[in-house]
Amino acid sequence: MIKSLQELPDSINSQIISYLPQQDKLNLLYTNYHFYMLVLPPLYRSLLFTKSSRLELPNSFDESLSTVIGGIKSPLATTKLNNKIYNARQEIILDSLMVNKELCRYIESVTVLGEYHNNGYVESFENSIQPKVVDFIKKNCFNLKYFSVKNTNIPNIMVPSLQHVQLSTLNDFEKLLSLRVKNLEIDLADNNHKMQYISDQLLLTFFQNLDSISFHDEFSQTIVMKRLLKIKSLKLNLRSLKLIFYHQFENPHDLICSFLDLIEFEKIENLELVLGCDDITCGCIIEFNKYLVRHNMKLKRLSLVQRTRHREHNHTEAFDFQITEMLKMYQNHEYLRHLSITHVPPSDFNVGHGFEGNYLHRKMLYKSVLPLLNRLETFECPTFVQSIACYEQIISNLLWNGCKCDHCDAYLSIFDKYILDHQYYDEIKCHLTDMISPILFGNIGRVLSIRKIGGNIAPTYAYWDFHDAPYQISHFHDCKFDRSAFPAATTCLVHFVQSYVEKMGRMIPSLKRCVLSGMFYDKISENRWYCSERFLQK
């Protein structure tokens, strides 16, 4: 019988260590030299730089995804103190790498997460991480394969070892051709490009070696697609693809379908579609979905994202109808395990026709389709709370007829007083008006949703000060609401959403995880769900 980890082979110990949370890795590292050497590779393999702190999820392995160099967990910390701690931790990791350059060979992935601002402000890359840290990593980490930024401007970093590249200008495309890139993301910040001057053979070799392409804007997508369609004998062996189908002035159906004909569909495992059409009577999205379903895709992950400039309920319901019709065609799908659906609710959560009946109509669409996905294990909806907030009668149930546990009973009345004491600027009416529950809980949901950025990035904490928003929020008297009240509000929201998760679990028995607006629910037994937020037990 094995009584100690030291009795296990190093190969097994390394596997076990890779699943440990960051602090447990550090604790094990300090025990002896043998474990010190075993812990170093997984500890330094993936680094996440962020002013936030890692989100504790004890019922899953999400914390093991990255080593977080971040700020303070406490919502009471001032911005000045948090930045000071974050800068100090950057100095420490830099000093460690400079003193012991052997550590550099373990670094394979670096992610920089810009600080989220609920008013829409985007932090610069230089304020998200110290430039000297980036410079040192670029020059000394020769096994660096993945460098990614989120919530900030793309710095177009290219080093010989990189397999994942983000581009903000196609002028740098020629520099990529000498790299062994496997994953390409394009999000243009300018309209300049020289792709027409690159030879067909160079482009053929480059794109045939790609495993993943992600288009984040229509302009780059159109340029790249049109250029690739001119290359003879091109076949793409992609495993992951993100593209945009947005019918604004010109229907992109023919161009996108011609591009997709270049792809070996049976190799696609991950697909993200950004879908939208400004003409509510047009059937272009349904036709495009039918085109996709006709091909033999062994999808494991499917992500559907709404794209619209309209704020009305009818356009969102049309999107729901379009994607549920598509999902019907994936019923009993053998491979599909992960589904993500993202809507674009207006920033003030006013959809014009936010009646309970319209909410129930949308709810019935999903209720009739989701049970057909009988092998689904993970469901994500980053905008779940924000979408519910568009229907005042529904979200007000949280405030006045919600959970009756001791925690909610104590705090919901406090948040009711917040509504009484605050106003917000109504951009449609062009004046300050009384605060309403959709504004309060919609903003809470929007901030919570930022906690989960991507599938391979460790989740982080996010807090709201109850005043920062895309519009003015003001108060009548001296206001004591700040970030310290956010964890309590999160717990109230967790309790409210839990009933939705339980119903979804009954609809899809195979479901193991739900992530709704950044709240993580994990199934621990038959129809019993666990969320990491405190005071969850009612």
XYZ file of C-alpha atoms in Angstrom, residues 311-514:
204
model
C -31.614 46.529 -29.119
C -35.212 45.325 -29.567
C -36.478 42.023 -28.181
C -37.673 40.872 -31.612
C -34.167 40.767 -33.087
C -32.847 38.754 -30.152
C -35.742 36.322 -30.349
C -35.055 35.934 -34.073
C -31.445 35.027 -33.222
C -32.692 32.503 -30.642
C -34.966 30.939 -33.238
C -32.130 30.708 -35.766
C -29.680 28.997 -33.431
C -32.244 26.663 -31.873
C -33.191 25.522 -35.378
C -29.515 24.784 -35.899
C -29.198 22.944 -32.575
C -32.156 20.730 -33.495
C -30.003 19.371 -36.298
C -27.367 18.387 -33.716
C -29.707 16.309 -31.574
C -28.130 13.088 -30.342
C -24.804 14.342 -31.698
C -22.167 11.809 -30.772
C -19.292 14.216 -30.117
C -20.747 17.559 -28.950
C -19.788 18.077 -25.293
C -19.521 21.841 -24.866
C -22.044 24.523 -25.887
C -21.727 28.274 -25.371
C -24.389 30.857 -26.275
C -23.716 34.598 -26.012
C -26.237 37.377 -26.594
C -25.722 41.132 -26.935
C -28.190 42.786 -24.543
C -28.134 46.614 -24.560
C -25.903 48.209 -21.929
C -28.943 49.646 -20.097
C -30.891 46.353 -20.481
C -33.856 48.121 -22.077
C -35.094 46.036 -25.020
C -38.248 48.071 -25.532
C -40.633 45.127 -25.244
C -39.309 43.519 -22.078
C -42.562 41.846 -21.114
C -42.759 38.594 -19.198
C -44.547 36.924 -22.113
C -41.638 37.654 -24.445
C -39.225 36.230 -21.888
C -41.324 33.062 -21.586
C -41.412 32.707 -25.370
C -37.617 32.752 -25.545
C -37.410 30.375 -22.606
C -39.679 27.861 -24.351
C -37.451 27.898 -27.449
C -34.482 26.654 -25.439
C -36.574 24.361 -23.276
C -37.685 22.493 -26.398
C -34.176 22.159 -27.857
C -31.575 21.718 -25.094
C -32.856 18.259 -23.995
C -32.062 17.019 -27.527
C -28.340 17.524 -26.837
C -28.208 14.399 -24.732
C -24.407 14.117 -24.556
C -23.727 17.713 -23.562
C -21.442 18.069 -20.524
C -20.770 21.820 -20.288
C -23.123 24.713 -20.981
C -21.984 28.335 -20.908
C -23.971 31.534 -21.247
C -21.793 34.563 -20.398
C -24.755 36.927 -20.791
C -27.407 34.923 -18.928
C -28.083 37.418 -16.112
C -27.777 40.386 -18.482
C -30.414 38.831 -20.753
C -32.793 38.181 -17.861
C -32.248 41.766 -16.677
C -33.899 42.937 -19.913
C -37.221 41.696 -18.495
C -37.935 43.783 -15.404
C -40.675 41.549 -14.022
C -38.328 38.547 -13.995
C -35.257 40.205 -12.487
C -37.408 42.003 -9.912
C -38.420 38.583 -8.569
C -34.839 38.268 -7.379
C -35.173 41.434 -5.332
C -38.641 41.023 -3.865
C -39.579 37.341 -4.195
C -36.170 35.711 -4.293
C -34.274 33.420 -1.971
C -35.393 33.371 1.679
C -32.119 32.165 3.234
C -30.551 34.192 6.061
C -27.989 35.747 3.738
C -30.458 36.910 1.076
C -32.983 37.992 3.690
C -30.339 40.259 5.212
C -28.857 41.702 2.023
C -31.694 42.002 -0.507
C -33.334 44.760 1.534
C -30.009 46.634 1.467
C -29.869 46.408 -2.322
C -33.493 47.550 -2.448
C -32.403 50.670 -0.575
C -29.593 51.142 -3.106
C -32.248 51.329 -5.826
C -34.248 53.888 -3.847
C -31.194 56.106 -3.305
C -29.761 56.092 -6.838
C -30.505 57.342 -10.337
C -29.070 56.512 -13.732
C -28.859 58.433 -16.982
C -31.409 57.081 -19.466
C -29.782 57.557 -22.881
C -33.096 57.098 -24.707
C -34.975 59.695 -22.648
C -31.850 61.863 -22.277
C -32.236 62.582 -18.563
C -31.566 61.088 -15.134
C -34.270 58.719 -13.966
C -34.918 56.459 -10.981
C -32.722 53.414 -10.596
C -34.403 50.087 -11.444
C -33.503 46.478 -10.686
C -32.427 45.648 -14.295
C -29.680 48.301 -14.102
C -28.420 46.981 -10.759
C -28.393 43.253 -11.478
C -27.585 43.623 -15.166
C -24.371 45.447 -14.291
C -23.553 42.872 -11.614
C -23.988 40.111 -14.189
C -21.853 41.946 -16.751
C -18.965 42.317 -14.296
C -19.267 38.706 -13.118
C -19.110 37.427 -16.687
C -15.562 38.767 -17.070
C -14.348 36.226 -14.501
C -14.170 33.575 -17.224
C -12.169 34.735 -20.235
C -11.277 31.538 -22.054
C -11.218 27.778 -21.830
C -7.504 27.469 -21.006
C -7.169 30.523 -18.762
C -7.628 30.336 -15.004
C -10.737 32.277 -13.879
C -10.148 35.471 -11.901
C -12.111 37.606 -9.462
C -13.954 40.712 -10.644
C -15.625 43.395 -8.540
C -17.977 46.308 -9.200
C -18.171 49.540 -7.195
C -21.929 49.979 -7.953
C -21.334 53.276 -9.770
C -19.015 52.617 -12.724
C -21.133 51.992 -15.855
C -21.421 52.949 -19.550
C -23.774 55.708 -18.336
C -23.909 57.963 -15.311
C -25.051 56.504 -11.979
C -25.563 59.053 -9.197
C -26.879 58.967 -5.626
C -29.020 61.296 -3.524
C -27.090 61.088 -0.243
C -23.641 60.032 0.919
C -23.319 56.571 -0.590
C -21.561 53.755 1.265
C -21.812 51.240 -1.568
C -18.445 50.183 -2.963
C -16.650 47.014 -4.074
C -16.973 45.490 -0.597
C -20.706 44.909 -1.208
C -20.118 42.975 -4.417
C -19.463 39.481 -2.924
C -22.764 39.700 -1.023
C -24.604 40.685 -4.206
C -22.912 37.820 -6.050
C -24.155 35.315 -3.497
C -27.739 36.607 -3.841
C -27.446 36.198 -7.594
C -25.969 32.703 -7.229
C -28.978 31.627 -5.165
C -31.409 33.085 -7.700
C -29.733 31.422 -10.695
C -29.374 28.069 -8.944
C -32.978 27.118 -9.708
C -32.300 27.648 -13.433
C -29.252 25.392 -13.211
C -31.195 22.647 -11.436
C -33.911 22.733 -14.106
C -31.281 22.583 -16.821
C -29.658 19.629 -15.077
C -32.959 17.767 -15.172
C -33.407 18.594 -18.872
C -29.887 17.395 -19.764
C -28.906 14.520 -17.422
C -25.406 14.326 -18.947
C -24.657 17.946 -17.952
C -21.731 18.305 -15.521
C -21.045 22.046 -15.490
C -22.970 25.284 -16.039
